[in-house]
PDB file of C-alpha atoms and ligand atoms in Angstrom:
ATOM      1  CA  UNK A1056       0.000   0.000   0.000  1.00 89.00           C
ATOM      2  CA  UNK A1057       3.168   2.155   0.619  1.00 97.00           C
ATOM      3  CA  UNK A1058       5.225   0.709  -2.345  1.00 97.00           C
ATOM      4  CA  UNK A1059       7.136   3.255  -3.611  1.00 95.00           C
ATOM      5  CA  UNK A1060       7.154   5.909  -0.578  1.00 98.00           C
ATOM      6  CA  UNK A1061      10.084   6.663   1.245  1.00 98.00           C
ATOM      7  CA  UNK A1062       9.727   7.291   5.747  1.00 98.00           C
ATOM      8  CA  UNK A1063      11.565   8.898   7.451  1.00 99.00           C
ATOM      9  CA  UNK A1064      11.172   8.098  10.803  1.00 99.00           C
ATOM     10  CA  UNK A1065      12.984   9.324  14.008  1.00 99.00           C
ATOM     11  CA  UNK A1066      14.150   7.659  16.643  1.00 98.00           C
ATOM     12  CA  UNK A1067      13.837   4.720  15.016  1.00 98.00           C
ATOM     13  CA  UNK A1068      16.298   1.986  16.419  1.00 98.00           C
ATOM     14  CA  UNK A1069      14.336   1.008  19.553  1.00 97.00           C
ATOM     15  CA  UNK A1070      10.964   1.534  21.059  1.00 98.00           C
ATOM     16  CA  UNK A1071       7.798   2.886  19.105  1.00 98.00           C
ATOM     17  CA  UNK A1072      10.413   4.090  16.245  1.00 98.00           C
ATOM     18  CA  UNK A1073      11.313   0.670  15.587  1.00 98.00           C
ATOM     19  CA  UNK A1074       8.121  -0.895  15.384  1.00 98.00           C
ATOM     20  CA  UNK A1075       6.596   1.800  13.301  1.00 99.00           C
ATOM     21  CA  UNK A1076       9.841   1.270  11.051  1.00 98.00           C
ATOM     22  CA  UNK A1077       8.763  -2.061  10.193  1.00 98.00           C
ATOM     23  CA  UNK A1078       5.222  -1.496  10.423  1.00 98.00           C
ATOM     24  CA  UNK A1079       5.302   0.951   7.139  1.00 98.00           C
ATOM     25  CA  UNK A1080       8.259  -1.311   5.793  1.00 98.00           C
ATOM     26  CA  UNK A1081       5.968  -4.522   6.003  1.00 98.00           C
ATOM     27  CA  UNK A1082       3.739  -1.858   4.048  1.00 98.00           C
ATOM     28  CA  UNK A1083       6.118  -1.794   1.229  1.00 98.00           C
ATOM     29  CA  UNK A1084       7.878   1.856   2.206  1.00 98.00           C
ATOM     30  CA  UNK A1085      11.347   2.079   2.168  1.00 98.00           C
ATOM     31  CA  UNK A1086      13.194   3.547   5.914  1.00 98.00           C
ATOM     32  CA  UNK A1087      15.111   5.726   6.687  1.00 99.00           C
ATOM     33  CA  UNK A1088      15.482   5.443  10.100  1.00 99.00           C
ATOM     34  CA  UNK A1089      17.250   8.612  12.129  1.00 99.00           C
ATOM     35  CA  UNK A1090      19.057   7.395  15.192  1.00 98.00           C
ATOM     36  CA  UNK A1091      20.758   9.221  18.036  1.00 98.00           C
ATOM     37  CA  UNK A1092      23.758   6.815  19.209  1.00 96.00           C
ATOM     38  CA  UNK A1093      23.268   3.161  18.949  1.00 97.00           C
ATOM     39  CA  UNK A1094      24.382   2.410  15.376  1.00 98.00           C
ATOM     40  CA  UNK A1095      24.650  -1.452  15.722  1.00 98.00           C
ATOM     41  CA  UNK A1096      20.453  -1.274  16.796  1.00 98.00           C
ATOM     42  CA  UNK A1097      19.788   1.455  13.913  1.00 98.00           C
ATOM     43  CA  UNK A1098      21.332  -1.525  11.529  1.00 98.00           C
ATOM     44  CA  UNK A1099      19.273  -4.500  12.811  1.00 98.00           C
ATOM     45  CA  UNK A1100      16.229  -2.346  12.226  1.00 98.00           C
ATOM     46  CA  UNK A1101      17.058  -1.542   8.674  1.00 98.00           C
ATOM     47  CA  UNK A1102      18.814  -5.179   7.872  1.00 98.00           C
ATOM     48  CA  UNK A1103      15.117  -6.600   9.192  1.00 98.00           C
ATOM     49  CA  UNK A1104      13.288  -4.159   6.778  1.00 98.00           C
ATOM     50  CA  UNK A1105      15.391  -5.424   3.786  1.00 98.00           C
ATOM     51  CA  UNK A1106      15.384  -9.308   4.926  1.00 98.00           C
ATOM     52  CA  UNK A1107      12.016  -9.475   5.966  1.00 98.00           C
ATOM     53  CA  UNK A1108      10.414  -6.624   3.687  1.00 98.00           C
ATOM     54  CA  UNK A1109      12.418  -6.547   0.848  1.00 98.00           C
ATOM     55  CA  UNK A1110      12.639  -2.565   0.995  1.00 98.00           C
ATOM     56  CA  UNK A1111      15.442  -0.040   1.033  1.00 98.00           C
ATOM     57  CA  UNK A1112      16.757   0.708   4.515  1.00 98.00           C
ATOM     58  CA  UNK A1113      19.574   3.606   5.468  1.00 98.00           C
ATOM     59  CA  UNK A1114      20.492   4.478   8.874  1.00 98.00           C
ATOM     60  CA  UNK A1115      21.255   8.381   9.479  1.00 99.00           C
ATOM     61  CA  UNK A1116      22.682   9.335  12.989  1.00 98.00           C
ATOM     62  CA  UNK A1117      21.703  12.895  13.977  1.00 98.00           C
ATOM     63  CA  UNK A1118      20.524  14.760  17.303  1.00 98.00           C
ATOM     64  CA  UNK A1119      16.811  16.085  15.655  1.00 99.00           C
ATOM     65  CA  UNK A1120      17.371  19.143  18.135  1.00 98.00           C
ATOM     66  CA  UNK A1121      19.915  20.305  15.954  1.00 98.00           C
ATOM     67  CA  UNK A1122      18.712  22.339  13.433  1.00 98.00           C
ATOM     68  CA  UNK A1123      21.584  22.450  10.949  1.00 98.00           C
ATOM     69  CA  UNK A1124      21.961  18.527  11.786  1.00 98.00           C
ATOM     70  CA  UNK A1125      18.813  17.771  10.422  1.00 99.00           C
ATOM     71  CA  UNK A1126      19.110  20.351   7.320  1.00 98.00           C
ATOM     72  CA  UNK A1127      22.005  17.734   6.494  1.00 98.00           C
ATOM     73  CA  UNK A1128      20.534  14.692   7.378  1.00 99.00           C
ATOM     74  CA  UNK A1129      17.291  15.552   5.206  1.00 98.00           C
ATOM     75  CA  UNK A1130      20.001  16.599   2.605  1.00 98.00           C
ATOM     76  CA  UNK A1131      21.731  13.188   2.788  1.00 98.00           C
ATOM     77  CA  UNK A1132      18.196  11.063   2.690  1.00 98.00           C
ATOM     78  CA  UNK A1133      17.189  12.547  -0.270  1.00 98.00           C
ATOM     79  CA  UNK A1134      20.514  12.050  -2.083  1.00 98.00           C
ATOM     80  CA  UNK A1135      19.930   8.421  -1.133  1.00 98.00           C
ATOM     81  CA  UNK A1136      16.300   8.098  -1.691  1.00 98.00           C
ATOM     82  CA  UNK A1137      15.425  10.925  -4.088  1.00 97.00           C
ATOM     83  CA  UNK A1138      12.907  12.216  -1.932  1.00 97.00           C
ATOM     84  CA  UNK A1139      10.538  11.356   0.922  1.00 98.00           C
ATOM     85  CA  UNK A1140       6.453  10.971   1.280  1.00 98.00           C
ATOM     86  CA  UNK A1141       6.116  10.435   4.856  1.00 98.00           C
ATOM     87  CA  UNK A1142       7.805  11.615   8.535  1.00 99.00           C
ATOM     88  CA  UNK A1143       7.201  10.468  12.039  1.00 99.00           C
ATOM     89  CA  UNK A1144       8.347  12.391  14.500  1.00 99.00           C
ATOM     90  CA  UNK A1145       9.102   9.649  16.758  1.00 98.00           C
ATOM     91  CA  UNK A1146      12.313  10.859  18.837  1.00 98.00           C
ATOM     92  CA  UNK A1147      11.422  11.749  22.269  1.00 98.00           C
ATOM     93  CA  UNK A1148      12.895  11.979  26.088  1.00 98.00           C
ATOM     94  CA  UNK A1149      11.938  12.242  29.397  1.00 98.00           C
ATOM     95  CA  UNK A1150      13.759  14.386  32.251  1.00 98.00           C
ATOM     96  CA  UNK A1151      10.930  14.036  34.991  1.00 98.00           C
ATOM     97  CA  UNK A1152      10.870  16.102  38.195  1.00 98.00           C
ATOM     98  CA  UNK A1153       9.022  18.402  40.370  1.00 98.00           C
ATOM     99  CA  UNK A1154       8.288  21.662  38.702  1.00 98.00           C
ATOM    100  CA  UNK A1155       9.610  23.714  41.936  1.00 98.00           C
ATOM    101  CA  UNK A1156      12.960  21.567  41.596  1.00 97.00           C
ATOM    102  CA  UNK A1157      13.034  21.339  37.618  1.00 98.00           C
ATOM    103  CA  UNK A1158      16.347  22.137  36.352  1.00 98.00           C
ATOM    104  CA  UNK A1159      16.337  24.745  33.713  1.00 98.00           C
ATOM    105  CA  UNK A1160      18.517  22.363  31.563  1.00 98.00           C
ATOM    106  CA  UNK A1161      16.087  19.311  32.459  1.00 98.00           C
ATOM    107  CA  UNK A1162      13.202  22.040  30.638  1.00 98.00           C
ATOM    108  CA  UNK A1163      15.078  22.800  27.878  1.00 98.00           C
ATOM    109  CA  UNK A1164      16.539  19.393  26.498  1.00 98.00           C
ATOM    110  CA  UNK A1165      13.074  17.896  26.771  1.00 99.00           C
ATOM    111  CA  UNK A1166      11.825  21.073  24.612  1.00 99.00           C
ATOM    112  CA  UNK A1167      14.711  20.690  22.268  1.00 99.00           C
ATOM    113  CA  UNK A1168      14.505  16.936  21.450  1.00 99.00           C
ATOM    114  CA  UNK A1169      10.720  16.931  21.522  1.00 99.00           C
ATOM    115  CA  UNK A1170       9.283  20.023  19.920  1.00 99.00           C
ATOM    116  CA  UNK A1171      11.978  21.736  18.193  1.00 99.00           C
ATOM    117  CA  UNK A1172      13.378  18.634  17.185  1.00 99.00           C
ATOM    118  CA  UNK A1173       9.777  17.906  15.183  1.00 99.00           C
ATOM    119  CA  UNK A1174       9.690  21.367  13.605  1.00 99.00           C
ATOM    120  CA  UNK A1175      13.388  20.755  12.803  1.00 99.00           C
ATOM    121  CA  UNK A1176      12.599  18.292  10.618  1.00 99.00           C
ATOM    122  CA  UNK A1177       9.244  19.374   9.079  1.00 99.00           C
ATOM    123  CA  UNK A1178      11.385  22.375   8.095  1.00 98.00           C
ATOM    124  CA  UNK A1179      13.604  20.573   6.350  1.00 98.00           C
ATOM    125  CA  UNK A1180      11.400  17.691   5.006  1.00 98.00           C
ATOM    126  CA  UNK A1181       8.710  19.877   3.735  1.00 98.00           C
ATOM    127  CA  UNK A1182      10.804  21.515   0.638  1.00 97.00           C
ATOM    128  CA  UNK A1183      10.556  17.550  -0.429  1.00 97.00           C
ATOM    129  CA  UNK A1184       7.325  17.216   0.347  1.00 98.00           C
ATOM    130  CA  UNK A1185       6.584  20.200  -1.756  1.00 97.00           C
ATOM    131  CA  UNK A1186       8.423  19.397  -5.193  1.00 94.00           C
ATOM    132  CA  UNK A1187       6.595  15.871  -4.388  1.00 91.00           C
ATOM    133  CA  UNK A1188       3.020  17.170  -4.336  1.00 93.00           C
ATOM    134  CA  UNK A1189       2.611  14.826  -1.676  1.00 96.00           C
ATOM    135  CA  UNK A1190       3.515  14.582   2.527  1.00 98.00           C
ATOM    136  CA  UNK A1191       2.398  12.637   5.380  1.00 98.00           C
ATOM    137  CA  UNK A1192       3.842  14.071   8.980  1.00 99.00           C
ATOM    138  CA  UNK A1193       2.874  11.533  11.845  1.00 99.00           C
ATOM    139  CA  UNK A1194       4.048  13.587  15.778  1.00 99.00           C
ATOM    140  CA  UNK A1195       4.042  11.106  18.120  1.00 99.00           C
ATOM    141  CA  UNK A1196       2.731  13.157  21.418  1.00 99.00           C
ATOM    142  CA  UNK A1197       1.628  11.881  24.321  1.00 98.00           C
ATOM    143  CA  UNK A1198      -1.502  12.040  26.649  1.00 98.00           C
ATOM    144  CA  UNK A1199       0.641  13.809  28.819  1.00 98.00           C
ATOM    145  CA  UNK A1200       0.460  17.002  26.216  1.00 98.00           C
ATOM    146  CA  UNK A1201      -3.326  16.642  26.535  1.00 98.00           C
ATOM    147  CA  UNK A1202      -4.069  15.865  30.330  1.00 97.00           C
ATOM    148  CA  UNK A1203      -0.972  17.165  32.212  1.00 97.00           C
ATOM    149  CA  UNK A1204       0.930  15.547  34.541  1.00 95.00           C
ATOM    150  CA  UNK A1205       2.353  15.995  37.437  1.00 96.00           C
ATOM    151  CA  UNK A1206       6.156  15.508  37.263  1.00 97.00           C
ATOM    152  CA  UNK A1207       6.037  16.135  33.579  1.00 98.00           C
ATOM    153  CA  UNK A1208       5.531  19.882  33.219  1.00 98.00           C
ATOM    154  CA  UNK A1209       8.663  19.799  30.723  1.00 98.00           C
ATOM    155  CA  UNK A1210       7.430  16.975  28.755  1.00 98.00           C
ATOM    156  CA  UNK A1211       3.736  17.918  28.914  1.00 98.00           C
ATOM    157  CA  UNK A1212       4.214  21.223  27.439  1.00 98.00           C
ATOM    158  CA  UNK A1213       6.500  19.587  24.845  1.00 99.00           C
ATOM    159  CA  UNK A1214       4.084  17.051  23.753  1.00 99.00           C
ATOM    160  CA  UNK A1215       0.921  19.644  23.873  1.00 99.00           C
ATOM    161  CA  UNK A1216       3.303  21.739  21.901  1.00 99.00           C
ATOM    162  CA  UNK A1217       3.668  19.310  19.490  1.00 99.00           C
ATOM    163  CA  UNK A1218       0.050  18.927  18.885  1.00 99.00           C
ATOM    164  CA  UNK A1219      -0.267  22.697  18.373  1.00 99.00           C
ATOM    165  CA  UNK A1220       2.513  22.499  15.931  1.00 99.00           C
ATOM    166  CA  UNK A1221       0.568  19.889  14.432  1.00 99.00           C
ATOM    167  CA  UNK A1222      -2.654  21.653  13.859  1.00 99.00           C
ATOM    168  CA  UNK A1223      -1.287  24.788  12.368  1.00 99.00           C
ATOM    169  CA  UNK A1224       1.054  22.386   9.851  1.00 98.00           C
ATOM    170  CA  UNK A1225      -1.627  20.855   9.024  1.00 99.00           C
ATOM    171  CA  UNK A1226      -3.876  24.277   8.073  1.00 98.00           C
ATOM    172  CA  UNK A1227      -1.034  25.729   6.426  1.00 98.00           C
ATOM    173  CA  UNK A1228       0.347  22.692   4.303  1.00 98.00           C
ATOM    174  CA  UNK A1229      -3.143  21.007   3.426  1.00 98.00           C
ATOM    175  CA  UNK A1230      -3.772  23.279  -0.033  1.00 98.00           C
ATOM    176  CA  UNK A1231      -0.166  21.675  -1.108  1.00 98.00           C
ATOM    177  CA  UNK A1232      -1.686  18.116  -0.282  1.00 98.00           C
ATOM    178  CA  UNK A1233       0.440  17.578   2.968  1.00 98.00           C
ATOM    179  CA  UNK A1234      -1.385  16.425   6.076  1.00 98.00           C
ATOM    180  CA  UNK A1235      -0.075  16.317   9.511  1.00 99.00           C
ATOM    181  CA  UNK A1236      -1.408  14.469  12.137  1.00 99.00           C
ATOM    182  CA  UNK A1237      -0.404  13.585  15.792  1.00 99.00           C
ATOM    183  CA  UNK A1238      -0.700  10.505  17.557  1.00 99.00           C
ATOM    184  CA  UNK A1239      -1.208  10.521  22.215  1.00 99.00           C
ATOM    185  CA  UNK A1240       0.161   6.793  23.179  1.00 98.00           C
ATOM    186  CA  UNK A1241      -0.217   6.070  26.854  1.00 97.00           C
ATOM    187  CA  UNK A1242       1.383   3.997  28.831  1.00 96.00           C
ATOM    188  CA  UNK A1243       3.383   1.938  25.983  1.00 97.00           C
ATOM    189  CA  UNK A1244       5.638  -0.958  27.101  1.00 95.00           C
ATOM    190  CA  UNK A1245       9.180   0.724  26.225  1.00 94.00           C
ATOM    191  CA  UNK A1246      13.018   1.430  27.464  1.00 91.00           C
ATOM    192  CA  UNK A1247      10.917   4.817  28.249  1.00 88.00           C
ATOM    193  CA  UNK A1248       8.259   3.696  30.508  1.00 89.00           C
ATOM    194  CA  UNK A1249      11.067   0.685  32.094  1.00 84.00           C
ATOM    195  CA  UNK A1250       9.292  -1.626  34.219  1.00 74.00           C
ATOM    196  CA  UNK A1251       5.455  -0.232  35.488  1.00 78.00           C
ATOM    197  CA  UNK A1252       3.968  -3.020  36.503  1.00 77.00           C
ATOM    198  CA  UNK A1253       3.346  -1.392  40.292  1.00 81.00           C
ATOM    199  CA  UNK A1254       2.391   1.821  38.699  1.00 82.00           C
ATOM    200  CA  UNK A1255      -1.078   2.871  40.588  1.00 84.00           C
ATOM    201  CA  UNK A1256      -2.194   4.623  37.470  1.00 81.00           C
ATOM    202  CA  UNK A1257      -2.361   1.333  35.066  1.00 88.00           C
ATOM    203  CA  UNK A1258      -5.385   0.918  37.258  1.00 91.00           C
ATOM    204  CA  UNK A1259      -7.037   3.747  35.544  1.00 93.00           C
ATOM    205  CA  UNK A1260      -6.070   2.065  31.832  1.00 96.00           C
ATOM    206  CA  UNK A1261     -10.030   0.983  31.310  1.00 97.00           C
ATOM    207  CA  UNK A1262      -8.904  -1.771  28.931  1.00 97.00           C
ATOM    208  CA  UNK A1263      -6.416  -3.342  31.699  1.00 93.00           C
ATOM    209  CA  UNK A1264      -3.061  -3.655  29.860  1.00 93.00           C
ATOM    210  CA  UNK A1265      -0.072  -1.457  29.003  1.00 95.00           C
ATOM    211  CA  UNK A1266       0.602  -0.406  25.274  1.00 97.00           C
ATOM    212  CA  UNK A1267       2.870  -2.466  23.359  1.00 97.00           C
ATOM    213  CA  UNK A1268       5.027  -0.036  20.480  1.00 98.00           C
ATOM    214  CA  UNK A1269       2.953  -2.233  17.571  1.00 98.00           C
ATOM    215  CA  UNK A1270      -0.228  -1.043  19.110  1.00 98.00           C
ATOM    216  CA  UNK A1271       1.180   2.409  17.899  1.00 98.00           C
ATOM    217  CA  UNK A1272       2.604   1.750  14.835  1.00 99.00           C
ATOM    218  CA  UNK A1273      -0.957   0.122  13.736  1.00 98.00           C
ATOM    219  CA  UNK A1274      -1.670   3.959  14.249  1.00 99.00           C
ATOM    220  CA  UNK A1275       1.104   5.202  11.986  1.00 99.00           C
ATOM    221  CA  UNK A1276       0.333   2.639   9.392  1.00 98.00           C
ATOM    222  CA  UNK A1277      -3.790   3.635   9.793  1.00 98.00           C
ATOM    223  CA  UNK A1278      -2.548   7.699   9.434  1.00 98.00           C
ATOM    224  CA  UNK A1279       0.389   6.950   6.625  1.00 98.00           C
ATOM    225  CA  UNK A1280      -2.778   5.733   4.012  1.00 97.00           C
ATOM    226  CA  UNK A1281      -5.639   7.543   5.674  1.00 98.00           C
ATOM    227  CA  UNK A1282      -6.266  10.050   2.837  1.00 98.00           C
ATOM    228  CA  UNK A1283      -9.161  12.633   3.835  1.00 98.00           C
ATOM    229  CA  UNK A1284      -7.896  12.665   7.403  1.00 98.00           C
ATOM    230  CA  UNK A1285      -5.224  16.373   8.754  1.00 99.00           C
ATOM    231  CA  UNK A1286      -4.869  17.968  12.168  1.00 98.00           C
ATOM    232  CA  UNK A1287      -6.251  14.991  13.865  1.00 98.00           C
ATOM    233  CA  UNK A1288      -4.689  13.489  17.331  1.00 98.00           C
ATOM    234  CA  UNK A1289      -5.642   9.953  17.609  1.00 99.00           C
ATOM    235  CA  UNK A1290      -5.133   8.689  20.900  1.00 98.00           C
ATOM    236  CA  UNK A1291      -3.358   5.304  21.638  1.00 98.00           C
ATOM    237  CA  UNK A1292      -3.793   5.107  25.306  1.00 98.00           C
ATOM    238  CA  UNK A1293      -6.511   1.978  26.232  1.00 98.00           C
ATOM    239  CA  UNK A1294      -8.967   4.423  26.932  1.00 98.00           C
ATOM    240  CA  UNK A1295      -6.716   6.290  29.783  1.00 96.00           C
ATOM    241  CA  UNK A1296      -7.248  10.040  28.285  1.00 96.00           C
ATOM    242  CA  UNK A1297     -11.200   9.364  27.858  1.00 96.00           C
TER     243      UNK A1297
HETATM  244  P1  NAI B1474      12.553   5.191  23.737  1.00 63.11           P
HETATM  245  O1  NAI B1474      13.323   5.939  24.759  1.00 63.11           O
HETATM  246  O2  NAI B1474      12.591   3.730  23.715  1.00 63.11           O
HETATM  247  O3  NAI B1474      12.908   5.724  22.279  1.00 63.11           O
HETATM  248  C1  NAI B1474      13.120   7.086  22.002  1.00 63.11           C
HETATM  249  C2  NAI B1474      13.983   7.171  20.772  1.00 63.11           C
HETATM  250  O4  NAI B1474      14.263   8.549  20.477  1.00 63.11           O
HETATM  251  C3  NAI B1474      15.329   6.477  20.968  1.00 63.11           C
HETATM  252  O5  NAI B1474      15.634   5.729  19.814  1.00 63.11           O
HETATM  253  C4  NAI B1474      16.289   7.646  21.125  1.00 63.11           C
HETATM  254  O6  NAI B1474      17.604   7.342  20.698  1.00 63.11           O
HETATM  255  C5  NAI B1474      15.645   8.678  20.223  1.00 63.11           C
HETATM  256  N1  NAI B1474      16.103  10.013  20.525  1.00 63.11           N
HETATM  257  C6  NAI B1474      16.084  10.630  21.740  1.00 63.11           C
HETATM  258  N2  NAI B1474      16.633  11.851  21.629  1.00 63.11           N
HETATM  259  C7  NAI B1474      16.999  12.007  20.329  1.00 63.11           C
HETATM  260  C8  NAI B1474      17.628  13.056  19.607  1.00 63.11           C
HETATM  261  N3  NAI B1474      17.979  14.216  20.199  1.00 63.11           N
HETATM  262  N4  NAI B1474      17.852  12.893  18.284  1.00 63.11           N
HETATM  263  C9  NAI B1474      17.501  11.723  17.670  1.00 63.11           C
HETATM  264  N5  NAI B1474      16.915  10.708  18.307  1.00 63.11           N
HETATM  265  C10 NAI B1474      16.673  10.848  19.622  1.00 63.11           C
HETATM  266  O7  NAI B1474      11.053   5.720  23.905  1.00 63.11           O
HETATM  267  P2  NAI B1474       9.662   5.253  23.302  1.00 63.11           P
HETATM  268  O8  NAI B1474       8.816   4.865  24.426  1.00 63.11           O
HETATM  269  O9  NAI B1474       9.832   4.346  22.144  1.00 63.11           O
HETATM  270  O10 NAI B1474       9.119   6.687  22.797  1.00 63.11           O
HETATM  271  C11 NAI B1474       8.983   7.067  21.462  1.00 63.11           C
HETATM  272  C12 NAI B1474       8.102   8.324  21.417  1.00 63.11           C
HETATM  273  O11 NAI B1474       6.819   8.023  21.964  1.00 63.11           O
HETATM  274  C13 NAI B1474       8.656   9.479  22.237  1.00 63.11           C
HETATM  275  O12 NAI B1474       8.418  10.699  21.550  1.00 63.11           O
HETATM  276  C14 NAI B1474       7.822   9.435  23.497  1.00 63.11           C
HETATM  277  O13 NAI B1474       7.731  10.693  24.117  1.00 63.11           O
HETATM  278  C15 NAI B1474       6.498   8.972  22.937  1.00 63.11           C
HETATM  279  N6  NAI B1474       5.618   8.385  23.928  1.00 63.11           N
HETATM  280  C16 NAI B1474       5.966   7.245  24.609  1.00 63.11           C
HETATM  281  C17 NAI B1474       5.126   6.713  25.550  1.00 63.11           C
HETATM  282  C18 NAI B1474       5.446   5.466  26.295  1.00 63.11           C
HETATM  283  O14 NAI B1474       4.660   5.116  27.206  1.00 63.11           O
HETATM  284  N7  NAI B1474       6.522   4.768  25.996  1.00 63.11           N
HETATM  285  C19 NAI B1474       3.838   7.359  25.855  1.00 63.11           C
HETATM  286  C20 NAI B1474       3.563   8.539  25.109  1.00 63.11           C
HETATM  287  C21 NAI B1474       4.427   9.021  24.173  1.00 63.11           C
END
């Protein structure tokens, strides 16, 4: 359904990056998968793409914060690739803490990495998506951008950020046939979330169970074909954000 397309997705080596990787691979999309520092995992995702998908697959390392970073990386992808149809911007961190303690550098690198790192690369991606007549830009938020939460005012704003950036992309790129779209996971099962089993609030999760990352890639892959459908956040989160 996605023969033909190039995605770019970031932070795509582990977590929800890596199963939305071979999600739209197993769709027939080629991947180029942005990592941050683990090479040898950025490889196994793109050797299981080409193996198991039969697609192209290119690693890129490069901090999405960065802006000139990214103006190269997007630079490099579409030497490789010729151009790209679809982005997910996948790369995200966590530096949780009391707002009356928060570190000012704690506030800023979870800004940076989550919400300028997204309009980093929709800067740079969208001259490509342009010339293509085509774009599909996937933000991975989080229910904690549309709820709150406490411990989280960093990556709260970042994420509900994100979804503001993703409405006004949306309004502004839909006449040039680009939609943009966000998706809220909850609680996914990830190096992020480590081990929650004692968590009080997965008691709150009306359908019982943590998120696993293919439960959000079946998002991606549902966003990546679904054509009439811009500025929408589809939440992932077993009901939690209800
Ligand atoms: P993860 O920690 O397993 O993966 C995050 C990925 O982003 C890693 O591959 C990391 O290397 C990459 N990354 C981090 N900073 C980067 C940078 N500056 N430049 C390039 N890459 C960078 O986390 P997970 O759980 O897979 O999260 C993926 C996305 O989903 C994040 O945006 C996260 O905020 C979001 N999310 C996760 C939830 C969860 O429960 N796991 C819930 C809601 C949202």
């Amino acid at each position: 359904m996605l023969k033909g397309k190039t995605a770019v997705v970031t932070g795509g080596s582990r977590g929800i990056g890596a199963a939305i990787v071979c999600k739209l691979a197993s769709m027939g999309a080629n991947a180029a998968v942005i990592y941050a520092g683990n090479a040898a995992a950025a490889e196994n995702v793109c050797e299981k793409c080409r193996q198991e998908y039969g697609v192209q697959a290119k690693a890129y390392q490069c901090n999405v914060a960065d802006f000139s970073a990214t103006k190269e990386t997007v630079a490099k992808i579409k030497a490789d690739f010729g151009t790209a149809q679809i982005l997910v911007n996948n790369a995200g961190i966590t530096r949780d803490g009391l707002l009356a303690m928060m570190k000012e550098e704690d506030f800023d690198a979870v800004l940076s990495t989550n919400l300028k790192g997204a309009f980093n690369m929709i800067r740079h991606m969208t001259g490509l998506f342009l010339r293509a007549r085509e774009g599909c830009i996937i933000n991975i938020a989080s229910v904690s951008g549309m709820m709150g939460n406490a411990g989280q005012c960093n990556y709260s704003a970042s994420k509900a950020g994100l979804i503001g950036l993703t409405k006004s992309a949306a309004k502004e790129l839909a006449s040039k046939g680009i939609r943009c779209n966000a998706i809220a996971p909850g609680f996914i099962a990830t190096d992020m979330t480590g081990n929650q089993t004692d968590n009080p609030l997965l008691r709150m999760i009306p359908l019982g169970r943590m998120g696993e990352p293919e439960d959000v890639a079946d998002a991606a892959a549902y966003l990546a074909s679904a054509e009439y459908v811009t500025g929408e956040v589809l939440r992932v989160d077993g009901g939690i954000a209800m």
